[in-house]
Every structure is written in C-alpha cells, then in structure tokens.
XYZ file of N, CA and C in Angstrom:
831
model
N 6.246 -16.759 -8.309
C 6.247 -16.371 -6.906
C 5.216 -17.208 -6.158
N 5.521 -17.579 -4.932
C 4.687 -18.495 -4.162
C 3.353 -17.856 -3.777
N 2.286 -18.639 -3.860
C 0.955 -18.155 -3.505
C 0.876 -17.725 -2.041
N 1.648 -18.377 -1.166
C 1.629 -18.005 0.242
C 2.105 -16.568 0.439
N 3.042 -16.128 -0.392
C 3.507 -14.741 -0.333
C 2.371 -13.795 -0.724
N 1.538 -14.219 -1.664
C 0.384 -13.406 -2.056
C -0.587 -13.245 -0.894
N -0.790 -14.304 -0.111
C -1.658 -14.205 1.062
C -1.089 -13.219 2.072
N 0.227 -13.259 2.251
C 0.866 -12.324 3.176
C 0.731 -10.887 2.673
N 0.864 -10.703 1.370
C 0.707 -9.373 0.779
C -0.717 -8.866 0.954
N -1.676 -9.750 0.769
C -3.073 -9.390 0.959
C -3.322 -8.965 2.400
N -2.709 -9.681 3.337
C -2.822 -9.297 4.737
C -2.238 -7.929 5.007
N -1.140 -7.601 4.332
C -0.504 -6.294 4.530
C -1.412 -5.160 4.067
N -2.027 -5.293 2.886
C -2.860 -4.198 2.385
C -4.173 -4.085 3.154
N -4.634 -5.194 3.742
C -5.879 -5.176 4.516
C -5.646 -4.907 5.998
N -4.376 -4.842 6.427
C -4.046 -4.711 7.843
C -4.750 -5.813 8.641
N -4.558 -7.058 8.198
C -5.271 -8.187 8.790
C -4.473 -9.471 8.611
N -4.824 -10.468 9.413
C -4.333 -11.821 9.189
C -5.219 -12.467 8.125
N -4.595 -13.055 7.124
C -5.342 -13.693 6.037
C -4.924 -15.150 5.938
N -5.899 -16.035 5.897
C -5.625 -17.425 5.557
C -6.634 -17.854 4.500
N -6.549 -19.091 4.074
C -7.450 -19.588 3.037
C -8.030 -20.925 3.464
N -9.134 -21.286 2.836
C -9.722 -22.587 3.128
C -8.761 -23.690 2.709
N -7.949 -23.424 1.686
C -6.972 -24.419 1.241
C -5.897 -24.628 2.306
N -5.430 -23.553 2.931
C -4.448 -23.675 4.005
C -5.026 -24.412 5.201
N -6.265 -24.115 5.516
C -6.891 -24.768 6.665
C -7.039 -26.267 6.431
N -7.401 -26.629 5.221
C -7.531 -28.060 4.919
C -6.193 -28.768 5.038
N -5.122 -28.023 4.705
C -3.779 -28.604 4.774
C -3.142 -28.438 6.148
N -3.896 -27.860 7.103
C -3.347 -27.644 8.434
C -2.393 -26.485 8.504
N -2.595 -25.498 7.609
C -1.663 -24.380 7.480
C -1.734 -23.349 8.565
N -2.525 -22.281 8.349
C -2.448 -21.107 9.206
C -3.534 -21.048 10.271
N -4.241 -22.109 10.520
C -5.257 -22.063 11.562
C -4.644 -21.717 12.898
N -3.447 -22.238 13.163
C -2.785 -21.956 14.432
C -2.451 -20.495 14.606
N -2.117 -19.819 13.521
C -1.832 -18.385 13.593
C -3.066 -17.636 14.062
N -4.221 -17.987 13.524
C -5.460 -17.331 13.910
C -5.766 -17.588 15.375
N -5.564 -18.824 15.820
C -5.894 -19.167 17.188
C -5.000 -18.433 18.174
N -3.700 -18.309 17.853
C -2.796 -17.575 18.734
C -3.179 -16.102 18.803
N -3.744 -15.580 17.709
C -4.139 -14.177 17.680
C -5.524 -13.951 18.265
N -6.178 -15.035 18.706
C -7.502 -14.904 19.272
C -8.615 -14.949 18.254
N -8.325 -15.354 17.029
C -9.325 -15.454 15.978
C -9.353 -16.877 15.446
N -10.183 -17.767 16.003
C -10.261 -19.117 15.456
C -10.594 -19.068 13.976
N -9.883 -19.882 13.196
C -10.053 -19.856 11.752
C -11.488 -20.051 11.320
N -12.226 -20.917 12.012
C -13.591 -21.202 11.611
C -14.500 -19.999 11.797
N -14.093 -19.035 12.678
C -14.933 -17.876 12.953
C -14.547 -16.665 12.126
N -13.485 -16.754 11.352
C -13.019 -15.602 10.584
C -14.003 -15.284 9.466
N -14.328 -14.011 9.254
C -15.218 -13.647 8.153
C -14.560 -13.892 6.802
N -15.387 -14.162 5.811
C -14.891 -14.409 4.460
C -14.633 -13.088 3.745
N -13.499 -13.004 3.069
C -13.161 -11.837 2.255
C -13.364 -12.201 0.792
N -14.175 -11.419 0.097
C -14.431 -11.664 -1.321
C -13.790 -10.569 -2.166
N -13.689 -10.810 -3.455
C -13.169 -9.803 -4.374
C -13.996 -8.529 -4.296
N -15.320 -8.671 -4.238
C -16.198 -7.510 -4.262
C -16.062 -6.639 -3.023
N -15.634 -7.223 -1.905
C -15.522 -6.460 -0.658
C -14.092 -6.048 -0.340
N -13.149 -6.289 -1.257
C -11.737 -6.062 -0.952
C -11.428 -4.595 -0.667
N -11.879 -3.679 -1.532
C -11.567 -2.265 -1.331
C -12.133 -1.770 -0.005
N -13.355 -2.163 0.328
C -13.947 -1.735 1.599
C -13.167 -2.306 2.779
N -12.695 -3.543 2.666
C -11.899 -4.138 3.738
C -10.585 -3.388 3.917
N -9.969 -2.983 2.815
C -8.728 -2.213 2.890
C -8.987 -0.856 3.531
N -10.067 -0.190 3.114
C -10.390 1.123 3.665
C -10.671 1.043 5.157
N -11.404 0.020 5.584
C -11.686 -0.145 7.009
C -10.411 -0.423 7.791
N -9.527 -1.229 7.225
C -8.270 -1.526 7.898
C -7.389 -0.308 8.041
N -7.478 0.608 7.088
C -6.676 1.828 7.147
C -7.039 2.703 8.339
N -8.260 2.578 8.842
C -8.678 3.437 9.947
C -7.879 3.180 11.219
N -7.399 1.952 11.383
C -6.676 1.590 12.601
C -5.199 1.361 12.347
N -4.720 1.738 11.173
C -3.327 1.483 10.809
C -2.519 2.780 10.871
N -1.560 2.898 11.800
C -0.741 4.115 11.884
C 0.007 4.409 10.591
N 0.419 3.371 9.876
C 1.110 3.574 8.604
C 0.210 4.323 7.634
N -1.048 3.897 7.549
C -1.981 4.545 6.630
C -2.253 5.980 7.049
N -2.407 6.221 8.346
C -2.660 7.587 8.800
C -1.490 8.494 8.451
N -0.284 7.965 8.567
C 0.889 8.732 8.161
C 0.834 9.043 6.672
N 0.413 8.050 5.882
C 0.304 8.255 4.438
C -0.728 9.321 4.098
N -1.867 9.335 4.833
C -2.895 10.332 4.561
C -2.335 11.738 4.755
N -1.558 11.918 5.827
C -0.970 13.230 6.094
C -0.022 13.638 4.971
N 0.687 12.662 4.418
C 1.632 12.959 3.345
C 0.898 13.299 2.048
N -0.213 12.600 1.768
C -1.027 12.956 0.605
C -1.557 14.376 0.763
N -1.983 14.709 1.980
C -2.512 16.044 2.228
C -1.476 17.113 1.897
N -0.243 16.891 2.324
C 0.804 17.875 2.047
C 1.030 18.014 0.538
N 1.017 16.881 -0.159
C 1.245 16.926 -1.607
C 0.130 17.684 -2.308
N -1.127 17.381 -1.949
C -2.253 17.982 -2.645
C -2.424 19.455 -2.307
N -2.145 19.811 -1.070
C -2.323 21.203 -0.679
C -1.160 22.078 -1.117
N 0.046 21.523 -1.120
C 1.225 22.316 -1.463
C 1.654 22.148 -2.913
N 1.111 21.102 -3.578
C 1.483 20.865 -4.965
C 2.883 20.331 -5.140
N 3.456 19.769 -4.063
C 4.825 19.286 -4.126
C 4.913 17.810 -4.410
N 6.074 17.254 -4.134
C 6.323 15.839 -4.347
C 6.208 15.094 -3.027
N 5.850 13.828 -3.116
C 5.775 12.993 -1.925
C 7.185 12.673 -1.449
N 7.393 12.762 -0.148
C 8.682 12.383 0.419
C 8.454 11.882 1.820
N 9.387 11.121 2.324
C 9.254 10.615 3.676
C 10.194 9.474 3.920
N 10.307 9.093 5.182
C 11.203 8.020 5.566
C 10.610 6.672 5.220
N 11.486 5.702 4.932
C 11.019 4.347 4.649
C 10.259 3.762 5.816
N 10.522 4.244 7.032
C 9.833 3.694 8.193
C 8.343 3.987 8.138
N 7.944 4.933 7.309
C 6.524 5.256 7.171
C 5.746 4.120 6.531
N 6.448 3.197 5.870
C 5.747 2.204 5.060
C 5.619 0.860 5.775
N 6.137 0.746 6.982
C 6.070 -0.534 7.666
C 4.643 -0.815 8.114
N 4.223 -2.040 8.036
C 2.863 -2.380 8.396
C 2.693 -2.389 9.901
N 1.464 -2.146 10.340
C 1.136 -2.123 11.756
C 0.759 -3.521 12.222
N 0.711 -3.757 13.544
C 0.255 -5.056 14.037
C -1.153 -5.356 13.533
N -1.372 -6.595 13.131
C -2.641 -6.974 12.526
C -3.564 -7.559 13.586
N -4.740 -6.950 13.749
C -5.674 -7.372 14.778
C -6.962 -7.929 14.188
N -7.092 -7.932 12.876
C -8.282 -8.470 12.232
C -7.914 -9.750 11.506
N -8.911 -10.478 11.095
C -8.654 -11.717 10.365
C -9.720 -11.928 9.301
N -9.302 -12.554 8.201
C -10.212 -12.936 7.124
C -9.774 -14.288 6.580
N -10.709 -14.943 5.934
C -10.411 -16.178 5.224
C -10.885 -16.021 3.784
N -10.114 -16.552 2.850
C -10.504 -16.502 1.441
C -10.506 -17.907 0.865
N -11.202 -18.064 -0.237
C -11.117 -19.269 -1.055
C -10.193 -18.921 -2.214
N -8.997 -19.470 -2.224
C -8.002 -19.102 -3.239
C -8.516 -19.330 -4.656
N -9.312 -20.378 -4.839
C -9.806 -20.684 -6.185
C -10.808 -19.646 -6.674
N -11.417 -18.893 -5.741
C -12.368 -17.854 -6.106
C -11.768 -16.458 -6.018
N -10.567 -16.351 -5.460
C -9.960 -15.040 -5.221
C -8.846 -14.727 -6.213
N -8.019 -15.720 -6.534
C -6.885 -15.516 -7.440
C -7.159 -16.164 -8.798
N -6.571 -15.576 -9.835
C -6.737 -16.094 -11.194
C -5.360 -16.197 -11.846
N -4.641 -17.310 -11.599
C -3.250 -17.416 -12.065
C -3.084 -17.324 -13.577
N -4.161 -17.526 -14.331
C -4.079 -17.384 -15.786
C -3.580 -15.996 -16.182
N -3.899 -14.998 -15.359
C -3.560 -13.613 -15.688
C -2.419 -13.065 -14.833
N -1.738 -13.933 -14.072
C -0.517 -13.486 -13.392
C 0.472 -12.979 -14.440
N 1.284 -12.002 -14.039
C 2.225 -11.448 -15.025
C 3.462 -10.913 -14.324
N 4.611 -11.263 -14.878
C 5.886 -10.784 -14.344
C 6.349 -9.584 -15.177
N 6.255 -8.389 -14.580
C 6.669 -7.159 -15.251
C 8.120 -6.798 -14.931
N 8.861 -7.703 -14.303
C 10.170 -7.341 -13.745
C 11.176 -6.894 -14.801
N 11.129 -7.457 -16.005
C 12.094 -7.075 -17.033
C 11.531 -6.137 -18.079
N 10.417 -5.498 -17.748
C 9.686 -4.711 -18.738
C 10.369 -3.375 -19.026
N 10.502 -3.063 -20.295
C 10.976 -1.751 -20.734
C 10.131 -1.335 -21.936
N 9.083 -0.569 -21.677
C 8.164 -0.189 -22.746
C 8.801 0.821 -23.694
N 8.577 0.616 -24.971
C 9.033 1.564 -25.993
C 7.850 2.229 -26.690
N 6.633 1.855 -26.284
C 5.417 2.443 -26.825
C 4.558 2.950 -25.679
N 3.603 3.810 -26.000
C 2.659 4.313 -25.007
C 1.396 3.464 -25.047
N 1.014 2.952 -23.887
C -0.175 2.120 -23.776
C -1.338 2.962 -23.260
N -2.552 2.572 -23.681
C -3.758 3.268 -23.241
C -4.780 2.245 -22.748
N -5.454 2.608 -21.673
C -6.570 1.821 -21.172
C -7.667 2.791 -20.732
N -8.863 2.576 -21.234
C -9.962 3.465 -20.873
C -9.748 4.900 -21.305
N -9.009 5.094 -22.389
C -8.769 6.430 -22.895
C -7.710 7.209 -22.148
N -7.051 6.578 -21.169
C -5.988 7.220 -20.393
C -4.681 6.473 -20.634
N -3.573 7.177 -20.470
C -2.271 6.520 -20.562
C -2.166 5.463 -19.468
N -1.748 4.276 -19.854
C -1.560 3.165 -18.919
C -0.069 2.996 -18.672
N 0.360 3.377 -17.482
C 1.755 3.200 -17.090
C 1.921 1.782 -16.548
N 2.465 0.908 -17.354
C 2.588 -0.486 -16.933
C 3.593 -0.599 -15.786
N 3.334 -1.505 -14.823
C 4.132 -1.563 -13.590
C 5.463 -2.288 -13.763
N 6.387 -1.659 -14.443
C 7.708 -2.254 -14.667
C 8.391 -2.564 -13.342
N 8.926 -3.783 -13.240
C 9.635 -4.201 -12.042
C 8.787 -4.929 -11.024
N 7.489 -5.045 -11.264
C 6.568 -5.666 -10.315
C 6.097 -7.031 -10.823
N 5.609 -7.842 -9.874
C 4.966 -9.115 -10.215
C 3.497 -9.000 -9.841
N 2.624 -9.363 -10.770
C 1.187 -9.272 -10.515
C 0.579 -10.635 -10.216
N -0.054 -10.728 -9.047
C -0.971 -11.824 -8.764
C -2.350 -11.345 -9.209
N -2.900 -11.966 -10.240
C -4.193 -11.537 -10.769
C -5.318 -11.956 -9.836
N -6.269 -11.064 -9.643
C -7.461 -11.366 -8.862
C -8.556 -11.869 -9.795
N -9.393 -12.736 -9.270
C -10.403 -13.389 -10.106
C -11.637 -12.494 -10.218
N -11.617 -11.621 -11.208
C -12.675 -10.626 -11.349
C -13.618 -10.905 -12.519
N -13.255 -11.816 -13.401
C -14.139 -12.114 -14.531
C -15.488 -12.612 -14.035
N -16.549 -12.020 -14.562
C -17.926 -12.410 -14.247
C -18.294 -12.187 -12.781
N -17.553 -11.316 -12.089
C -17.877 -11.012 -10.690
C -18.719 -9.741 -10.568
N -18.828 -8.994 -11.649
C -19.573 -7.736 -11.616
C -20.618 -7.754 -12.733
N -20.967 -6.579 -13.239
C -21.988 -6.476 -14.284
C -21.341 -6.594 -15.654
N -20.891 -7.780 -15.997
C -20.195 -7.994 -17.252
C -18.711 -7.733 -17.114
N -17.981 -7.832 -18.243
C -16.522 -7.700 -18.223
C -15.998 -6.604 -19.145
N -16.897 -5.785 -19.674
C -16.470 -4.732 -20.597
C -15.466 -3.789 -19.951
N -15.615 -3.533 -18.650
C -14.740 -2.602 -17.932
C -13.274 -3.033 -17.973
N -13.029 -4.325 -18.211
C -11.662 -4.846 -18.271
C -11.032 -4.723 -19.655
N -11.826 -4.415 -20.646
C -11.305 -4.427 -22.005
C -11.214 -5.846 -22.526
N -10.356 -6.073 -23.500
C -10.202 -7.389 -24.102
C -8.766 -7.864 -23.974
N -8.593 -9.162 -24.028
C -7.271 -9.768 -23.908
C -6.577 -9.793 -25.281
N -5.262 -9.994 -25.247
C -4.461 -10.131 -26.470
C -4.576 -8.900 -27.379
N -4.285 -7.742 -26.822
C -4.195 -6.522 -27.618
C -2.927 -5.809 -27.203
N -2.608 -4.746 -27.885
C -1.337 -4.084 -27.590
C -1.557 -2.770 -26.863
N -1.477 -1.666 -27.572
C -1.416 -0.370 -26.901
C -2.746 0.365 -26.820
N -3.722 -0.007 -27.618
C -4.931 0.807 -27.763
C -5.984 0.487 -26.710
N -6.827 1.482 -26.418
C -8.015 1.266 -25.606
C -9.104 0.614 -26.449
N -10.092 0.042 -25.756
C -11.279 -0.459 -26.440
C -12.496 0.202 -25.803
N -13.595 0.320 -26.540
C -14.774 1.010 -26.017
C -15.305 0.362 -24.738
N -15.645 1.206 -23.770
C -16.284 0.745 -22.552
C -15.358 0.329 -21.433
N -14.059 0.194 -21.710
C -13.158 -0.217 -20.633
C -12.834 0.967 -19.724
N -12.379 0.645 -18.502
C -12.035 1.666 -17.522
C -10.522 1.857 -17.466
N -10.059 3.068 -17.134
C -8.617 3.301 -16.996
C -8.040 2.626 -15.759
N -6.724 2.496 -15.748
C -5.995 1.801 -14.685
C -5.508 2.798 -13.639
N -5.610 2.403 -12.369
C -4.998 3.178 -11.291
C -4.313 2.221 -10.329
N -3.542 2.796 -9.432
C -2.780 2.003 -8.470
C -3.092 2.437 -7.048
N -3.013 1.457 -6.174
C -3.230 1.608 -4.736
C -4.696 1.867 -4.442
N -5.015 2.735 -3.496
C -6.381 2.961 -3.048
C -6.383 3.132 -1.549
N -6.526 4.381 -1.073
C -6.439 4.647 0.355
C -7.812 4.837 0.953
N -7.830 5.080 2.235
C -9.044 5.029 3.017
C -10.062 6.109 2.698
N -11.333 5.757 2.919
C -12.419 6.715 2.734
C -12.497 7.704 3.883
N -12.011 7.334 5.077
C -12.127 8.183 6.251
C -10.866 8.979 6.518
N -9.719 8.302 6.535
C -8.492 8.933 6.989
C -8.029 10.064 6.112
N -8.554 10.182 4.914
C -8.113 11.227 4.000
C -8.945 12.492 4.131
N -9.761 12.593 5.158
C -10.580 13.773 5.347
C -9.741 15.037 5.377
N -10.146 16.058 4.618
C -9.423 17.314 4.579
C -8.291 17.349 3.584
N -8.035 16.241 2.916
C -6.858 16.163 2.055
C -6.913 17.175 0.917
N -8.051 17.323 0.286
C -8.069 18.211 -0.872
C -8.964 19.416 -0.630
N -9.020 19.868 0.586
C -9.729 21.104 0.874
C -9.128 22.214 0.012
N -9.988 22.973 -0.621
C -9.506 23.994 -1.540
C -9.535 23.517 -2.980
N -9.598 22.221 -3.183
C -9.711 21.656 -4.528
C -11.112 21.075 -4.734
N -11.540 20.266 -3.800
C -12.822 19.570 -3.909
C -13.821 20.237 -2.971
N -14.885 20.796 -3.505
C -15.898 21.461 -2.709
C -17.111 20.545 -2.576
N -17.265 19.909 -1.415
C -18.342 18.931 -1.265
C -19.696 19.595 -1.091
N -20.730 18.837 -1.389
C -22.077 19.300 -1.162
C -22.506 19.046 0.270
N -23.766 19.262 0.535
C -24.299 19.105 1.879
C -24.124 17.676 2.367
N -23.690 17.536 3.622
C -23.561 16.220 4.228
C -22.279 15.507 3.902
N -21.374 16.133 3.133
C -20.127 15.480 2.772
C -18.964 16.094 3.539
N -17.897 15.341 3.639
C -16.675 15.797 4.277
C -15.638 16.038 3.203
N -14.810 17.063 3.396
C -13.768 17.328 2.415
C -12.961 16.071 2.131
N -12.927 15.678 0.884
C -12.008 14.631 0.479
C -12.371 13.231 0.904
N -13.587 12.989 1.383
C -13.942 11.648 1.832
C -14.148 10.761 0.612
N -13.389 9.699 0.527
C -13.504 8.812 -0.610
C -12.310 7.896 -0.726
N -12.197 7.228 -1.866
C -11.101 6.305 -2.127
C -10.117 6.981 -3.080
N -8.858 7.044 -2.660
C -7.815 7.683 -3.454
C -6.971 6.637 -4.179
N -6.596 6.958 -5.413
C -5.630 6.140 -6.145
C -4.911 7.051 -7.130
N -3.970 6.502 -7.868
C -3.170 7.290 -8.798
C -2.903 6.486 -10.068
N -2.833 7.145 -11.230
C -2.492 6.417 -12.456
C -1.001 6.149 -12.596
N -0.204 6.629 -11.651
C 1.255 6.520 -11.738
C 1.779 5.534 -10.705
N 2.344 4.440 -11.177
C 2.797 3.408 -10.249
C 3.905 3.928 -9.343
N 4.772 4.780 -9.843
C 5.845 5.306 -9.004
C 5.317 6.216 -7.901
N 4.189 6.860 -8.135
C 3.548 7.655 -7.090
C 2.936 6.739 -6.040
N 2.340 5.633 -6.481
C 1.718 4.691 -5.552
C 2.738 4.054 -4.620
N 3.964 3.871 -5.090
C 5.004 3.265 -4.256
C 5.213 4.066 -2.982
N 5.027 5.381 -3.066
C 5.230 6.235 -1.904
C 4.255 5.917 -0.779
N 3.152 5.247 -1.095
C 2.138 4.914 -0.102
C 1.966 3.401 0.051
N 2.927 2.647 -0.453
C 2.834 1.185 -0.409
C 2.982 0.672 1.015
N 2.371 -0.466 1.277
C 2.646 -1.214 2.498
C 3.855 -2.105 2.233
N 4.647 -2.315 3.270
C 5.823 -3.174 3.181
C 5.688 -4.293 4.200
N 6.049 -5.507 3.805
C 5.984 -6.637 4.731
C 7.170 -7.551 4.492
N 7.511 -8.299 5.523
C 8.550 -9.325 5.422
C 7.872 -10.681 5.393
N 8.115 -11.439 4.358
C 7.456 -12.724 4.177
C 7.964 -13.755 5.176
N 7.035 -14.416 5.836
C 7.394 -15.547 6.689
C 7.732 -16.766 5.851
N 7.317 -16.747 4.591
C 7.559 -17.880 3.707
C 9.006 -17.936 3.249
N 9.576 -16.772 2.863
C 10.934 -16.788 2.304
C 11.884 -15.777 2.939
N 11.390 -14.997 3.917
C 12.241 -14.039 4.605
C 12.539 -12.773 3.828
N 11.995 -12.627 2.624
C 12.246 -11.444 1.808
C 11.252 -10.336 2.154
N 11.642 -9.109 1.855
C 10.792 -7.953 2.120
C 10.224 -7.433 0.804
N 8.922 -7.109 0.836
C 8.234 -6.686 -0.382
C 7.430 -5.413 -0.145
N 7.321 -4.595 -1.188
C 6.283 -3.579 -1.285
C 5.070 -4.217 -1.945
N 3.878 -3.755 -1.567
C 2.663 -4.277 -2.177
C 1.699 -3.126 -2.429
N 1.137 -3.093 -3.638
C 0.107 -2.128 -4.007
C -0.954 -2.842 -4.831
N -2.093 -2.188 -4.991
C -3.168 -2.727 -5.810
C -3.123 -2.140 -7.210
N -3.556 -2.935 -8.170
C -3.803 -2.448 -9.524
C -5.311 -2.488 -9.743
N -5.895 -1.340 -10.067
C -7.346 -1.206 -10.142
C -7.793 -0.751 -11.527
N -9.090 -0.864 -11.752
C -9.754 -0.133 -12.828
C -10.729 0.854 -12.173
N -10.781 2.075 -12.738
C -11.594 3.151 -12.185
C -12.680 3.535 -13.177
N -13.914 3.610 -12.693
C -15.027 4.060 -13.519
C -14.923 5.579 -13.698
N -14.683 6.059 -14.918
C -14.488 7.501 -15.108
C -15.706 8.338 -14.746
N -16.886 7.715 -14.683
C -18.089 8.457 -14.320
C -18.104 8.827 -12.839
N -17.338 8.116 -12.023
C -17.300 8.375 -10.580
C -16.014 9.078 -10.146
N -15.076 9.220 -11.029
C -13.734 9.687 -10.678
C -13.617 11.202 -10.762
N -12.891 11.775 -9.783
C -12.473 13.171 -9.850
C -10.952 13.211 -9.920
N -10.416 14.088 -10.766
C -8.970 14.222 -10.915
C -8.476 15.426 -10.119
N -7.306 15.265 -9.484
C -6.743 16.341 -8.680
C -5.229 16.393 -8.847
N -4.671 17.573 -8.528
C -3.219 17.773 -8.542
C -2.613 17.384 -9.886
N -3.138 18.012 -10.947
C -2.640 17.759 -12.303
C -2.736 16.283 -12.684
N -3.855 15.674 -12.310
C -4.154 14.289 -12.682
C -3.320 13.272 -11.898
N -2.606 13.718 -10.871
C -1.758 12.788 -10.126
C -2.582 11.897 -9.205
N -3.693 12.436 -8.673
C -4.534 11.672 -7.761
C -5.955 11.618 -8.292
N -6.550 10.447 -8.176
C -7.941 10.249 -8.550
C -8.746 9.930 -7.295
N -9.877 10.585 -7.165
C -10.738 10.410 -6.000
C -12.098 9.888 -6.426
N -12.566 8.852 -5.748
C -13.953 8.407 -5.847
C -14.656 8.915 -4.596
N -15.433 9.997 -4.681
C -16.067 10.560 -3.487
C -17.095 9.604 -2.891
N -17.128 9.547 -1.555
C -18.122 8.751 -0.839
C -18.733 9.641 0.236
N -19.963 10.128 0.062
C -20.585 10.998 1.057
C -20.710 10.310 2.413
N -20.490 11.057 3.474
C -20.519 10.480 4.822
C -21.921 10.074 5.243
N -22.948 10.580 4.555
C -24.323 10.253 4.931
C -24.738 8.877 4.433
N -23.914 8.239 3.622
C -24.276 6.946 3.060
C -24.130 5.845 4.098
N -25.000 4.843 3.992
C -24.895 3.656 4.835
C -23.773 2.768 4.324
N -23.416 1.757 5.128
C -22.371 0.819 4.712
C -22.761 0.111 3.423
N -24.045 -0.216 3.286
C -24.506 -0.894 2.076
C -24.412 0.029 0.858
N -24.746 1.304 1.051
C -24.649 2.263 -0.050
C -23.194 2.502 -0.444
N -22.314 2.569 0.558
C -20.892 2.725 0.269
C -20.370 1.546 -0.544
N -20.757 0.332 -0.143
C -20.329 -0.863 -0.864
C -20.790 -0.807 -2.318
N -22.024 -0.356 -2.529
C -22.562 -0.278 -3.889
C -21.782 0.732 -4.731
N -21.432 1.880 -4.135
C -20.649 2.886 -4.863
C -19.288 2.330 -5.231
N -18.633 1.709 -4.251
C -17.285 1.193 -4.476
C -17.282 0.165 -5.600
N -18.266 -0.743 -5.600
C -18.323 -1.772 -6.642
C -18.519 -1.165 -8.027
N -19.225 -0.051 -8.092
C -19.465 0.594 -9.379
C -18.329 1.513 -9.803
N -17.428 1.853 -8.860
C -16.458 2.909 -9.131
C -15.015 2.452 -9.204
N -14.596 1.507 -8.365
C -13.192 1.091 -8.332
C -13.120 -0.410 -8.097
N -12.400 -1.093 -8.972
C -12.348 -2.556 -8.912
C -10.900 -3.029 -9.006
N -10.335 -3.524 -7.907
C -8.977 -4.078 -7.967
C -8.958 -5.365 -8.775
N -7.946 -5.509 -9.623
C -7.834 -6.735 -10.416
C -6.443 -7.342 -10.354
N -5.540 -6.708 -9.609
C -4.200 -7.259 -9.457
C -3.568 -6.842 -8.145
N -2.803 -7.759 -7.552
C -2.013 -7.497 -6.357
C -0.560 -7.457 -6.812
N 0.069 -6.285 -6.725
C 1.420 -6.095 -7.252
C 2.452 -6.166 -6.139
N 3.491 -6.984 -6.350
C 4.569 -7.146 -5.376
C 5.910 -6.832 -6.021
N 6.777 -6.232 -5.214
C 8.129 -5.931 -5.671
C 9.070 -6.079 -4.495
N 10.129 -6.864 -4.683
C 11.081 -7.070 -3.595
C 11.823 -5.769 -3.309
N 11.948 -5.450 -2.025
C 12.621 -4.224 -1.600
C 14.124 -4.436 -1.613
C-alpha cells in the first residue's frame, strides 16, 4: 500500500492535514498547507511520542469523535452493543496541520498485511488474548528505542505466547476530554478528577471498527477505515464493560506536560491499521 495513503490515514485519525519533509522536498503537499492557511514551513512537527496526545486534542473539535463518545457512553452505561449509522464515521474538516519525518515515523520493516489471515490458534501478548487484525493492513510506526527500552513490545519471531515484561495489545484510542461521564457508575474518580477522563481503547478490533475514522484517499480514490494498534501498560489500565473497554485515567488537574508523561508511560501506538471499505 502506498505511503501517501498512510499520510492521509494519519491525517484522518489526528483530524489534521499531514505532510512530510520528504513530500516538501519533492514539491508535494506544501500547496495544500498554503491553501489551508498553514504554510508548510510553519507546521508543527508530529512525533511518535506525541501521537496519542495529538489525536486526543484533535478529537475535541471533531464532530465525528463527539458522536463516537456518545455511543461509547450508551454502550458502557447500558451494557449493550455499539450501533449507529455509517455517516457517524466520516471525518470532519481538517483545520490543523502537522509535518512528520517519514524516516523517523514509519518503520516499513514491520509493515504487515493481515488481509488473508485466518487464525487457528489463540495468540497472547502481555498475558492477554491478542486478537490479530484480520483483514487489515498495518503501517508500522517507528517505536524501537523511542521510549525506555523495548521490552514492552516483546520479541520478534515468536508465535502465540507472551514474553515477560511485554504489554497487551489494544485498538484505537479516543479522547481524554470528550469521554467525560462515559463510565459514571463504573469508575469512581478521586478528588479533582472527572468521570471517565482518559484515553479509551479496546482489545477487540471489531469493537474498534465501530469508532474508526473513514477517509477517501486523494491518492487512489478508495475509501478506508483507519484505527490505531497500541500497547497498553497494565499498571495504568482500568478494565470496563466485561473487559471490552480499557481506560487510562488522566486526572483533569494535571498539566499538559504531566499528561504527556502519563500517556507515554501508559499507551503507545505502534501500528496504523487500514482497511478498504
């Protein structure tokens, strides 16, 4: 799958215009930024470490995400299944911009095509069942040596078993703000916290699809769903709704720097998953 489609997918999950230094050198998307009022040279840099926070911030101004928060609330409070119209998943107009260095953001060595996958065994990661994303294509993010070692990722070239110290896999990751009140009655916050404030994800890829962003590629005209594949630190995770949703709580009293530190220690995206609609 073309790398340009990955940039478009990244823009969809961040609710932003995304270009790269490689595109700018080739005369690619600088014009898009300029037409949108964001000169490419002035666009802030998006790094792997700041990706989840950028997605969460983008969700605050995205009607699609706000609709998704309301749907999560209904599921968690009523214990039912997620449902809704496909129109809920369309991306909103993008008013922000970022630039990335593709060589520092993507790691094609670990790209993987899950499209023909049919598992006959149960896989485990971090002591939890790992539901592999059958039918999706993964653009791997360059996370090796970006944090405090690589133990959280486990080891390469293994089959179904977990290894000590690795973190379990989750999908997607919604806003820290827009989900306020979502799990009232389940999660009882301490002083200074808001009900349900944090980053939400799920260990079930089919559940994550219900909250996916959808975009139409300018590169090939095809329409895709896009979700994140993450690793979650079990020390920071709370389980809800029979393990269907995982929450990383973020107290509202924390500064932006403290929030960033929590996020880096608690949830780390390592793959951008795309599936043609």
